[in-house]
mmCIF file of C-alpha atoms and ligand atoms in Angstrom:
data_model
loop_
_atom_site.group_PDB
_atom_site.id
_atom_site.type_symbol
_atom_site.label_atom_id
_atom_site.label_comp_id
_atom_site.label_asym_id
_atom_site.label_seq_id
_atom_site.Cartn_x
_atom_site.Cartn_y
_atom_site.Cartn_z
ATOM 1 C CA UNK A 1 129.497 117.199 118.502
ATOM 2 C CA UNK A 2 132.274 119.734 117.950
ATOM 3 C CA UNK A 3 131.573 122.183 115.110
ATOM 4 C CA UNK A 4 134.847 121.407 113.361
ATOM 5 C CA UNK A 5 134.076 117.723 113.265
ATOM 6 C CA UNK A 6 130.636 117.821 111.679
ATOM 7 C CA UNK A 7 131.679 120.579 109.290
ATOM 8 C CA UNK A 8 134.541 118.443 108.101
ATOM 9 C CA UNK A 9 132.293 115.410 107.675
ATOM 10 C CA UNK A 10 129.584 117.367 105.862
ATOM 11 C CA UNK A 11 132.196 118.743 103.430
ATOM 12 C CA UNK A 12 133.202 115.230 102.466
ATOM 13 C CA UNK A 13 129.615 114.803 101.257
ATOM 14 C CA UNK A 14 129.807 118.115 99.345
ATOM 15 C CA UNK A 15 127.591 120.051 101.770
ATOM 16 C CA UNK A 16 128.122 123.741 102.576
ATOM 17 C CA UNK A 17 128.523 122.890 106.211
ATOM 18 C CA UNK A 18 128.953 126.465 107.500
ATOM 19 C CA UNK A 19 125.258 127.104 106.735
ATOM 20 C CA UNK A 20 124.139 124.616 109.352
ATOM 21 C CA UNK A 21 123.860 123.989 113.030
ATOM 22 C CA UNK A 22 124.215 120.368 114.062
ATOM 23 C CA UNK A 23 121.715 119.154 116.702
ATOM 24 C CA UNK A 24 120.852 115.747 118.161
ATOM 25 C CA UNK A 25 117.849 114.315 116.328
ATOM 26 C CA UNK A 26 115.276 111.554 116.884
ATOM 27 C CA UNK A 27 114.756 108.846 119.472
ATOM 28 C CA UNK A 28 116.880 105.910 118.194
ATOM 29 C CA UNK A 29 118.597 103.751 120.807
ATOM 30 C CA UNK A 30 121.582 102.639 118.775
ATOM 31 C CA UNK A 31 123.122 105.050 116.248
ATOM 32 C CA UNK A 32 123.979 108.706 116.959
ATOM 33 C CA UNK A 33 121.746 110.926 114.870
ATOM 34 C CA UNK A 34 122.017 114.656 114.161
ATOM 35 C CA UNK A 35 119.988 117.132 112.138
ATOM 36 C CA UNK A 36 121.793 119.744 110.031
ATOM 37 C CA UNK A 37 119.518 122.755 110.144
ATOM 38 C CA UNK A 38 119.887 126.445 109.376
ATOM 39 C CA UNK A 39 118.314 127.632 112.645
ATOM 40 C CA UNK A 40 116.805 125.900 115.641
ATOM 41 C CA UNK A 41 113.311 126.708 114.263
ATOM 42 C CA UNK A 42 113.777 125.301 110.758
ATOM 43 C CA UNK A 43 113.444 121.649 109.758
ATOM 44 C CA UNK A 44 116.808 120.000 109.088
ATOM 45 C CA UNK A 45 118.031 119.774 105.500
ATOM 46 C CA UNK A 46 120.073 116.675 106.253
ATOM 47 C CA UNK A 47 120.316 113.882 108.779
ATOM 48 C CA UNK A 48 123.851 112.935 109.737
ATOM 49 C CA UNK A 49 124.310 109.580 111.397
ATOM 50 C CA UNK A 50 127.192 107.846 113.044
ATOM 51 C CA UNK A 51 126.673 104.110 112.878
ATOM 52 C CA UNK A 52 127.110 102.213 116.119
ATOM 53 C CA UNK A 53 129.692 99.697 114.969
ATOM 54 C CA UNK A 54 129.417 97.622 118.151
ATOM 55 C CA UNK A 55 125.918 96.762 116.951
ATOM 56 C CA UNK A 56 126.546 97.007 113.186
ATOM 57 C CA UNK A 57 130.131 95.819 112.659
ATOM 58 C CA UNK A 58 129.652 95.746 108.853
ATOM 59 C CA UNK A 59 127.784 98.895 107.810
ATOM 60 C CA UNK A 60 128.507 98.173 104.135
ATOM 61 C CA UNK A 61 125.958 95.326 104.387
ATOM 62 C CA UNK A 62 123.281 97.889 105.186
ATOM 63 C CA UNK A 63 124.116 99.885 102.057
ATOM 64 C CA UNK A 64 124.239 96.749 99.942
ATOM 65 C CA UNK A 65 120.765 95.537 100.997
ATOM 66 C CA UNK A 66 119.295 98.982 100.631
ATOM 67 C CA UNK A 67 120.656 99.310 97.060
ATOM 68 C CA UNK A 68 119.273 95.902 96.046
ATOM 69 C CA UNK A 69 115.868 96.820 97.452
ATOM 70 C CA UNK A 70 115.849 100.234 95.850
ATOM 71 C CA UNK A 71 116.784 98.905 92.397
ATOM 72 C CA UNK A 72 114.176 96.140 92.571
ATOM 73 C CA UNK A 73 111.362 98.432 93.697
ATOM 74 C CA UNK A 74 112.299 101.160 91.186
ATOM 75 C CA UNK A 75 111.991 98.701 88.298
ATOM 76 C CA UNK A 76 108.284 98.209 88.971
ATOM 77 C CA UNK A 77 107.354 101.366 90.834
ATOM 78 C CA UNK A 78 109.023 104.628 89.853
ATOM 79 C CA UNK A 79 107.150 106.747 92.371
ATOM 80 C CA UNK A 80 107.794 104.749 95.524
ATOM 81 C CA UNK A 81 109.448 107.061 98.069
ATOM 82 C CA UNK A 82 112.521 105.404 99.497
ATOM 83 C CA UNK A 83 115.074 107.251 101.613
ATOM 84 C CA UNK A 84 118.321 108.016 99.766
ATOM 85 C CA UNK A 85 121.778 107.891 101.254
ATOM 86 C CA UNK A 86 124.128 110.466 99.745
ATOM 87 C CA UNK A 87 127.515 109.332 98.479
ATOM 88 C CA UNK A 88 130.677 111.170 99.490
ATOM 89 C CA UNK A 89 132.348 113.305 96.817
ATOM 90 C CA UNK A 90 134.645 110.400 96.044
ATOM 91 C CA UNK A 91 131.724 108.006 95.654
ATOM 92 C CA UNK A 92 131.612 106.112 98.957
ATOM 93 C CA UNK A 93 128.439 105.239 100.862
ATOM 94 C CA UNK A 94 130.014 106.221 104.168
ATOM 95 C CA UNK A 95 132.690 108.574 105.389
ATOM 96 C CA UNK A 96 135.139 106.889 107.727
ATOM 97 C CA UNK A 97 136.774 109.177 110.243
ATOM 98 C CA UNK A 98 140.241 108.853 111.711
ATOM 99 C CA UNK A 99 138.863 107.021 114.775
ATOM 100 C CA UNK A 100 137.213 104.331 112.662
ATOM 101 C CA UNK A 101 133.710 105.916 112.912
ATOM 102 C CA UNK A 102 131.295 105.356 110.024
ATOM 103 C CA UNK A 103 129.120 108.319 108.998
ATOM 104 C CA UNK A 104 126.313 108.670 106.493
ATOM 105 C CA UNK A 105 124.248 111.587 105.263
ATOM 106 C CA UNK A 106 120.568 111.414 104.365
ATOM 107 C CA UNK A 107 118.482 114.254 102.871
ATOM 108 C CA UNK A 108 115.695 115.134 105.298
ATOM 109 C CA UNK A 109 112.185 114.645 103.913
ATOM 110 C CA UNK A 110 110.543 118.029 104.466
ATOM 111 C CA UNK A 111 107.079 118.671 105.815
ATOM 112 C CA UNK A 112 106.950 115.359 107.679
ATOM 113 C CA UNK A 113 106.582 114.263 111.282
ATOM 114 C CA UNK A 114 107.059 111.055 113.258
ATOM 115 C CA UNK A 115 105.014 109.473 116.075
ATOM 116 C CA UNK A 116 105.996 107.167 118.894
ATOM 117 C CA UNK A 117 102.601 105.469 118.864
ATOM 118 C CA UNK A 118 99.462 105.645 116.714
ATOM 119 C CA UNK A 119 97.192 108.578 117.507
ATOM 120 C CA UNK A 120 94.106 107.047 115.882
ATOM 121 C CA UNK A 121 93.116 103.698 114.327
ATOM 122 C CA UNK A 122 93.461 105.078 110.784
ATOM 123 C CA UNK A 123 97.115 105.842 111.443
ATOM 124 C CA UNK A 124 97.609 102.278 112.694
ATOM 125 C CA UNK A 125 96.044 100.990 109.460
ATOM 126 C CA UNK A 126 98.271 103.232 107.315
ATOM 127 C CA UNK A 127 101.441 102.305 109.167
ATOM 128 C CA UNK A 128 100.807 98.575 108.871
ATOM 129 C CA UNK A 129 99.813 99.020 105.249
ATOM 130 C CA UNK A 130 103.121 100.815 104.518
ATOM 131 C CA UNK A 131 105.266 98.078 106.018
ATOM 132 C CA UNK A 132 103.165 95.452 104.218
ATOM 133 C CA UNK A 133 103.632 97.329 100.938
ATOM 134 C CA UNK A 134 107.386 97.363 101.340
ATOM 135 C CA UNK A 135 107.499 93.584 101.694
ATOM 136 C CA UNK A 136 104.997 93.077 98.861
ATOM 137 C CA UNK A 137 107.009 95.327 96.551
ATOM 138 C CA UNK A 138 110.035 93.189 97.338
ATOM 139 C CA UNK A 139 108.175 89.962 96.577
ATOM 140 C CA UNK A 140 110.069 88.148 93.826
ATOM 141 C CA UNK A 141 113.449 89.725 94.584
ATOM 142 C CA UNK A 142 116.276 87.249 94.947
ATOM 143 C CA UNK A 143 116.288 86.868 98.721
ATOM 144 C CA UNK A 144 119.636 85.087 98.738
ATOM 145 C CA UNK A 145 121.358 88.186 97.360
ATOM 146 C CA UNK A 146 120.505 90.032 100.576
ATOM 147 C CA UNK A 147 122.897 89.850 103.475
ATOM 148 C CA UNK A 148 121.970 88.967 107.018
ATOM 149 C CA UNK A 149 122.936 92.235 108.658
ATOM 150 C CA UNK A 150 122.653 90.954 112.223
ATOM 151 C CA UNK A 151 122.629 87.199 112.663
ATOM 152 C CA UNK A 152 120.035 85.742 115.027
ATOM 153 C CA UNK A 153 118.550 89.218 115.428
ATOM 154 C CA UNK A 154 114.921 88.070 115.711
ATOM 155 C CA UNK A 155 115.692 84.483 116.605
ATOM 156 C CA UNK A 156 113.873 83.964 119.879
ATOM 157 C CA UNK A 157 115.690 80.677 120.629
ATOM 158 C CA UNK A 158 118.990 82.521 120.388
ATOM 159 C CA UNK A 159 117.687 85.351 122.596
ATOM 160 C CA UNK A 160 116.635 82.809 125.233
ATOM 161 C CA UNK A 161 120.047 81.191 125.170
ATOM 162 C CA UNK A 162 121.761 84.582 125.354
ATOM 163 C CA UNK A 163 119.518 85.583 128.245
ATOM 164 C CA UNK A 164 120.330 82.440 130.236
ATOM 165 C CA UNK A 165 124.046 83.045 129.742
ATOM 166 C CA UNK A 166 123.637 86.623 130.934
ATOM 167 C CA UNK A 167 121.678 85.681 134.052
ATOM 168 C CA UNK A 168 124.426 83.223 134.969
ATOM 169 C CA UNK A 169 127.096 85.912 134.861
ATOM 170 C CA UNK A 170 125.168 89.006 136.054
ATOM 171 C CA UNK A 171 125.954 90.795 139.311
ATOM 172 C CA UNK A 172 123.978 89.848 142.435
ATOM 173 C CA UNK A 173 122.635 93.420 142.671
ATOM 174 C CA UNK A 174 121.198 93.436 139.175
ATOM 175 C CA UNK A 175 119.706 89.934 139.507
ATOM 176 C CA UNK A 176 118.100 91.015 142.773
ATOM 177 C CA UNK A 177 116.626 94.140 141.149
ATOM 178 C CA UNK A 178 115.284 92.012 138.284
ATOM 179 C CA UNK A 179 113.870 89.317 140.615
ATOM 180 C CA UNK A 180 110.176 89.959 139.938
ATOM 181 C CA UNK A 181 110.681 90.070 136.173
ATOM 182 C CA UNK A 182 112.726 86.889 136.185
ATOM 183 C CA UNK A 183 109.781 85.240 137.917
ATOM 184 C CA UNK A 184 107.252 86.754 135.502
ATOM 185 C CA UNK A 185 109.313 85.600 132.534
ATOM 186 C CA UNK A 186 108.790 81.935 133.474
ATOM 187 C CA UNK A 187 105.074 82.063 132.692
ATOM 188 C CA UNK A 188 105.853 82.936 129.052
ATOM 189 C CA UNK A 189 107.978 79.875 128.261
ATOM 190 C CA UNK A 190 105.186 78.654 125.940
ATOM 191 C CA UNK A 191 106.038 81.490 123.508
ATOM 192 C CA UNK A 192 109.517 80.139 122.855
ATOM 193 C CA UNK A 193 108.131 76.614 122.505
ATOM 194 C CA UNK A 194 105.627 77.814 119.889
ATOM 195 C CA UNK A 195 108.312 79.807 118.065
ATOM 196 C CA UNK A 196 110.551 76.748 117.920
ATOM 197 C CA UNK A 197 107.793 74.560 116.592
ATOM 198 C CA UNK A 198 107.079 77.120 113.812
ATOM 199 C CA UNK A 199 110.777 77.208 112.935
ATOM 200 C CA UNK A 200 111.179 73.437 112.938
ATOM 201 C CA UNK A 201 108.210 72.952 110.664
ATOM 202 C CA UNK A 202 109.468 75.776 108.403
ATOM 203 C CA UNK A 203 105.952 77.173 108.340
ATOM 204 C CA UNK A 204 106.894 80.680 107.251
ATOM 205 C CA UNK A 205 108.495 81.740 103.951
ATOM 206 C CA UNK A 206 111.645 83.831 104.059
ATOM 207 C CA UNK A 207 111.034 87.275 102.596
ATOM 208 C CA UNK A 208 112.678 90.680 102.885
ATOM 209 C CA UNK A 209 111.396 92.594 105.899
ATOM 210 C CA UNK A 210 112.196 95.949 107.421
ATOM 211 C CA UNK A 211 112.781 94.260 110.811
ATOM 212 C CA UNK A 212 112.285 97.396 112.920
ATOM 213 C CA UNK A 213 108.704 98.092 111.895
ATOM 214 C CA UNK A 214 107.715 100.402 114.703
ATOM 215 C CA UNK A 215 105.575 103.415 113.926
ATOM 216 C CA UNK A 216 108.437 105.828 114.723
ATOM 217 C CA UNK A 217 110.144 104.562 111.559
ATOM 218 C CA UNK A 218 107.425 106.077 109.351
ATOM 219 C CA UNK A 219 107.455 109.679 108.133
ATOM 220 C CA UNK A 220 103.940 111.130 107.923
ATOM 221 C CA UNK A 221 103.012 114.136 105.809
ATOM 222 C CA UNK A 222 102.151 117.245 107.830
ATOM 223 C CA UNK A 223 99.563 118.146 105.199
ATOM 224 C CA UNK A 224 97.790 114.841 104.451
ATOM 225 C CA UNK A 225 98.697 113.041 107.735
ATOM 226 C CA UNK A 226 99.416 109.962 105.560
ATOM 227 C CA UNK A 227 102.710 108.019 105.438
ATOM 228 C CA UNK A 228 105.251 109.490 103.031
ATOM 229 C CA UNK A 229 107.989 106.932 103.471
ATOM 230 C CA UNK A 230 109.673 104.420 105.715
ATOM 231 C CA UNK A 231 113.022 105.217 107.327
ATOM 232 C CA UNK A 232 115.772 103.232 109.062
ATOM 233 C CA UNK A 233 116.784 100.486 106.652
ATOM 234 C CA UNK A 234 119.507 99.257 108.987
ATOM 235 C CA UNK A 235 117.901 95.864 109.464
ATOM 236 C CA UNK A 236 116.271 95.404 106.044
ATOM 237 C CA UNK A 237 117.066 91.729 105.568
ATOM 238 C CA UNK A 238 115.658 88.225 105.085
ATOM 239 C CA UNK A 239 113.317 87.036 107.819
ATOM 240 C CA UNK A 240 109.755 85.956 108.547
ATOM 241 C CA UNK A 241 106.500 87.816 108.842
ATOM 242 C CA UNK A 242 106.620 87.567 112.651
ATOM 243 C CA UNK A 243 109.185 90.383 112.778
ATOM 244 C CA UNK A 244 107.370 93.250 111.110
ATOM 245 C CA UNK A 245 103.865 92.501 112.340
ATOM 246 C CA UNK A 246 105.405 92.013 115.746
ATOM 247 C CA UNK A 247 107.043 95.420 115.958
ATOM 248 C CA UNK A 248 103.909 97.130 114.661
ATOM 249 C CA UNK A 249 101.788 95.512 117.336
ATOM 250 C CA UNK A 250 104.454 96.298 119.898
ATOM 251 C CA UNK A 251 104.542 99.987 119.053
ATOM 252 C CA UNK A 252 100.835 100.695 118.513
ATOM 253 C CA UNK A 253 98.723 98.374 120.675
ATOM 254 C CA UNK A 254 98.977 100.741 123.644
ATOM 255 C CA UNK A 255 99.302 104.514 123.475
ATOM 256 C CA UNK A 256 102.165 104.463 125.955
ATOM 257 C CA UNK A 257 105.877 104.672 125.242
ATOM 258 C CA UNK A 258 107.993 101.549 125.675
ATOM 259 C CA UNK A 259 109.533 103.119 128.788
ATOM 260 C CA UNK A 260 106.298 104.208 130.479
ATOM 261 C CA UNK A 261 106.839 103.334 134.148
ATOM 262 C CA UNK A 262 103.203 103.640 135.219
ATOM 263 C CA UNK A 263 101.921 100.238 134.165
ATOM 264 C CA UNK A 264 98.298 101.176 134.799
ATOM 265 C CA UNK A 265 98.527 103.393 131.708
ATOM 266 C CA UNK A 266 99.331 100.490 129.376
ATOM 267 C CA UNK A 267 96.141 99.570 127.537
ATOM 268 C CA UNK A 268 95.080 97.065 124.909
ATOM 269 C CA UNK A 269 93.414 99.038 122.100
ATOM 270 C CA UNK A 270 91.453 96.503 120.095
ATOM 271 C CA UNK A 271 90.428 98.948 117.356
ATOM 272 C CA UNK A 272 94.086 99.742 116.702
ATOM 273 C CA UNK A 273 95.066 96.073 116.656
ATOM 274 C CA UNK A 274 92.237 95.267 114.239
ATOM 275 C CA UNK A 275 93.316 98.086 111.952
ATOM 276 C CA UNK A 276 96.939 97.009 112.010
ATOM 277 C CA UNK A 277 96.016 93.473 111.039
ATOM 278 C CA UNK A 278 93.664 94.695 108.314
ATOM 279 C CA UNK A 279 96.115 97.279 106.981
ATOM 280 C CA UNK A 280 98.818 94.666 106.779
ATOM 281 C CA UNK A 281 96.549 92.026 105.235
ATOM 282 C CA UNK A 282 95.296 94.501 102.615
ATOM 283 C CA UNK A 283 98.869 95.208 101.515
ATOM 284 C CA UNK A 284 99.906 91.544 101.499
ATOM 285 C CA UNK A 285 96.641 89.943 100.358
ATOM 286 C CA UNK A 286 97.919 88.563 97.049
ATOM 287 C CA UNK A 287 101.010 86.941 98.458
ATOM 288 C CA UNK A 288 100.382 86.067 102.102
ATOM 289 C CA UNK A 289 100.224 82.334 102.891
ATOM 290 C CA UNK A 290 97.618 80.706 105.154
ATOM 291 C CA UNK A 291 100.180 80.091 107.892
ATOM 292 C CA UNK A 292 101.485 83.646 107.707
ATOM 293 C CA UNK A 293 97.974 84.985 108.160
ATOM 294 C CA UNK A 294 97.179 82.583 110.983
ATOM 295 C CA UNK A 295 100.350 83.568 112.842
ATOM 296 C CA UNK A 296 100.128 87.344 112.410
ATOM 297 C CA UNK A 297 99.039 88.056 115.952
ATOM 298 C CA UNK A 298 101.522 85.556 117.353
ATOM 299 C CA UNK A 299 104.149 87.828 115.728
ATOM 300 C CA UNK A 300 103.156 90.514 118.235
ATOM 301 C CA UNK A 301 103.365 88.153 121.177
ATOM 302 C CA UNK A 302 106.711 86.752 120.073
ATOM 303 C CA UNK A 303 108.209 90.178 119.408
ATOM 304 C CA UNK A 304 107.034 91.868 122.604
ATOM 305 C CA UNK A 305 108.337 88.928 124.619
ATOM 306 C CA UNK A 306 111.661 89.047 122.771
ATOM 307 C CA UNK A 307 111.945 92.801 123.299
ATOM 308 C CA UNK A 308 111.189 92.353 127.015
ATOM 309 C CA UNK A 309 114.027 89.869 127.379
ATOM 310 C CA UNK A 310 116.365 91.991 125.234
ATOM 311 C CA UNK A 311 115.820 94.980 127.547
ATOM 312 C CA UNK A 312 116.168 92.819 130.642
ATOM 313 C CA UNK A 313 119.253 91.175 129.187
ATOM 314 C CA UNK A 314 120.810 94.591 128.667
ATOM 315 C CA UNK A 315 119.965 95.628 132.216
ATOM 316 C CA UNK A 316 121.649 92.473 133.525
ATOM 317 C CA UNK A 317 124.657 93.204 131.312
ATOM 318 C CA UNK A 318 125.035 96.662 132.860
ATOM 319 C CA UNK A 319 123.474 98.520 129.895
ATOM 320 C CA UNK A 320 125.941 97.800 127.142
ATOM 321 C CA UNK A 321 123.565 97.850 124.182
ATOM 322 C CA UNK A 322 120.675 100.327 124.439
ATOM 323 C CA UNK A 323 121.219 103.991 125.164
ATOM 324 C CA UNK A 324 119.778 104.778 128.626
ATOM 325 C CA UNK A 325 118.750 108.039 130.331
ATOM 326 C CA UNK A 326 118.668 106.763 133.920
ATOM 327 C CA UNK A 327 120.162 103.793 135.735
ATOM 328 C CA UNK A 328 117.081 101.526 135.718
ATOM 329 C CA UNK A 329 115.920 102.531 132.244
ATOM 330 C CA UNK A 330 116.279 99.059 130.754
ATOM 331 C CA UNK A 331 114.548 97.512 133.754
ATOM 332 C CA UNK A 332 111.614 99.902 133.345
ATOM 333 C CA UNK A 333 111.460 99.128 129.629
ATOM 334 C CA UNK A 334 111.446 95.384 130.319
ATOM 335 C CA UNK A 335 108.725 95.728 132.962
ATOM 336 C CA UNK A 336 106.649 97.758 130.521
ATOM 337 C CA UNK A 337 107.010 95.143 127.782
ATOM 338 C CA UNK A 338 106.080 92.260 130.108
ATOM 339 C CA UNK A 339 102.953 94.163 131.099
ATOM 340 C CA UNK A 340 101.986 94.808 127.461
ATOM 341 C CA UNK A 341 102.729 91.157 126.694
ATOM 342 C CA UNK A 342 100.329 89.920 129.367
ATOM 343 C CA UNK A 343 97.543 92.071 127.921
ATOM 344 C CA UNK A 344 98.272 90.764 124.436
ATOM 345 C CA UNK A 345 98.354 87.127 125.537
ATOM 346 C CA UNK A 346 95.022 87.570 127.360
ATOM 347 C CA UNK A 347 93.359 88.841 124.167
ATOM 348 C CA UNK A 348 94.836 86.271 121.803
ATOM 349 C CA UNK A 349 91.832 83.962 121.381
ATOM 350 C CA UNK A 350 89.443 86.825 120.753
ATOM 351 C CA UNK A 351 91.677 88.631 118.274
ATOM 352 C CA UNK A 352 92.531 85.523 116.276
ATOM 353 C CA UNK A 353 88.934 84.338 116.056
ATOM 354 C CA UNK A 354 87.646 87.751 115.027
ATOM 355 C CA UNK A 355 90.283 88.896 112.560
ATOM 356 C CA UNK A 356 92.487 86.049 111.426
ATOM 357 C CA UNK A 357 90.178 83.232 110.395
HETATM 358 C C1 GN1 B 1 116.473 99.524 118.495
HETATM 359 O O1 GN1 B 1 117.727 102.214 117.612
HETATM 360 P P1 GN1 B 1 116.397 101.848 117.116
HETATM 361 O O2 GN1 B 1 115.333 102.599 117.835
HETATM 362 O O3 GN1 B 1 116.297 101.935 115.615
HETATM 363 C C2 GN1 B 1 116.640 98.054 118.094
HETATM 364 C C3 GN1 B 1 115.316 97.412 117.763
HETATM 365 C C4 GN1 B 1 114.383 97.549 118.929
HETATM 366 C C5 GN1 B 1 114.267 99.014 119.349
HETATM 367 C C6 GN1 B 1 113.473 99.163 120.602
HETATM 368 C C7 GN1 B 1 119.531 97.176 115.857
HETATM 369 O O4 GN1 B 1 116.088 100.278 117.392
HETATM 370 O O5 GN1 B 1 115.499 96.041 117.493
HETATM 371 O O6 GN1 B 1 113.119 97.099 118.583
HETATM 372 O O7 GN1 B 1 115.535 99.624 119.543
HETATM 373 N N1 GN1 B 1 117.563 97.950 116.974
HETATM 374 C C8 GN1 B 1 118.643 97.174 117.029
HETATM 375 O O8 GN1 B 1 112.747 100.329 120.552
HETATM 376 O O9 GN1 B 1 118.883 96.485 118.012
HETATM 377 MG MG1 MG B 2 116.241 100.703 114.025
#
């Protein structure tokens, strides 16, 4: 980003912008994220983010949900660490630039690090426990006051419909390149059927979930190695338990990244899965329903499948949604997720009988 631009934006938030360098930060696929840091060696003091308004057309909904959550949690738990968004000098949650861009500024939490996958089972337990705590702390909040930030975001039936529409209008070249995955996808039709049956029977209560509960959205302390706080509240909204448990299982079951192209490296780590389920159950034990507990592992299967078709959908749509680094990036991501999914489906009976009964 040009120096003049970020300096001007930072000033609107009352920051002495000339002290900082502005560098790309993090691994998000959607928003553009920068760190404001004094030198390339120091940790940033602030995180500056430009919201992707193609994905989030109403960023004020994000601020509104975050404020409701913060106020509710604060009332019962003064010490809970929740990321703050700074207001501009004239009191707005975002700065809007002349091109219609929405910007926000977040103080960086010092002495922390992030991980793309869990390094040990204890970390998997802690991560799941943190996301479970967030939802438990929000138990009792008026769910209807929260906005649906992205409609149908984790609605698998919608994703299936969207996918079918995309396949029908994709280019011959892309469909040809995706041929094997389109074939593989067919064997997972039972997942959508199960999801629809759960929805129709209204088996799961609507609560407030983070809805992007991957391990990379946790800040860990460099000194204690324990979670300090959760970041990325962009999709904090009403939903079901399938979402958060799903993304945890998706991001920590294997030690590979979601774009690992060597499928032989993708592994099912039972000890990590067990710890995730236990960490989550420990946090939610007083409020979780029988059906929620029974369907925890299905959350992983549903979410990994949905993410596989979201990546494949984006590939077939010529990469409109996710940021890519090479031309087949979304195809590689989809292939990776289908491989992980197969491993997870194969282990389902064992995992459910051992940990969820
Ligand atoms: C996107 O940009 P990021 O990393 O926060 C996506 C999630 C996906 C994830 C895949 C709004 O999140 O749903 O799980 O990529 N967020 C949105 O890693 O689509
Ligand atoms: Mg996110």
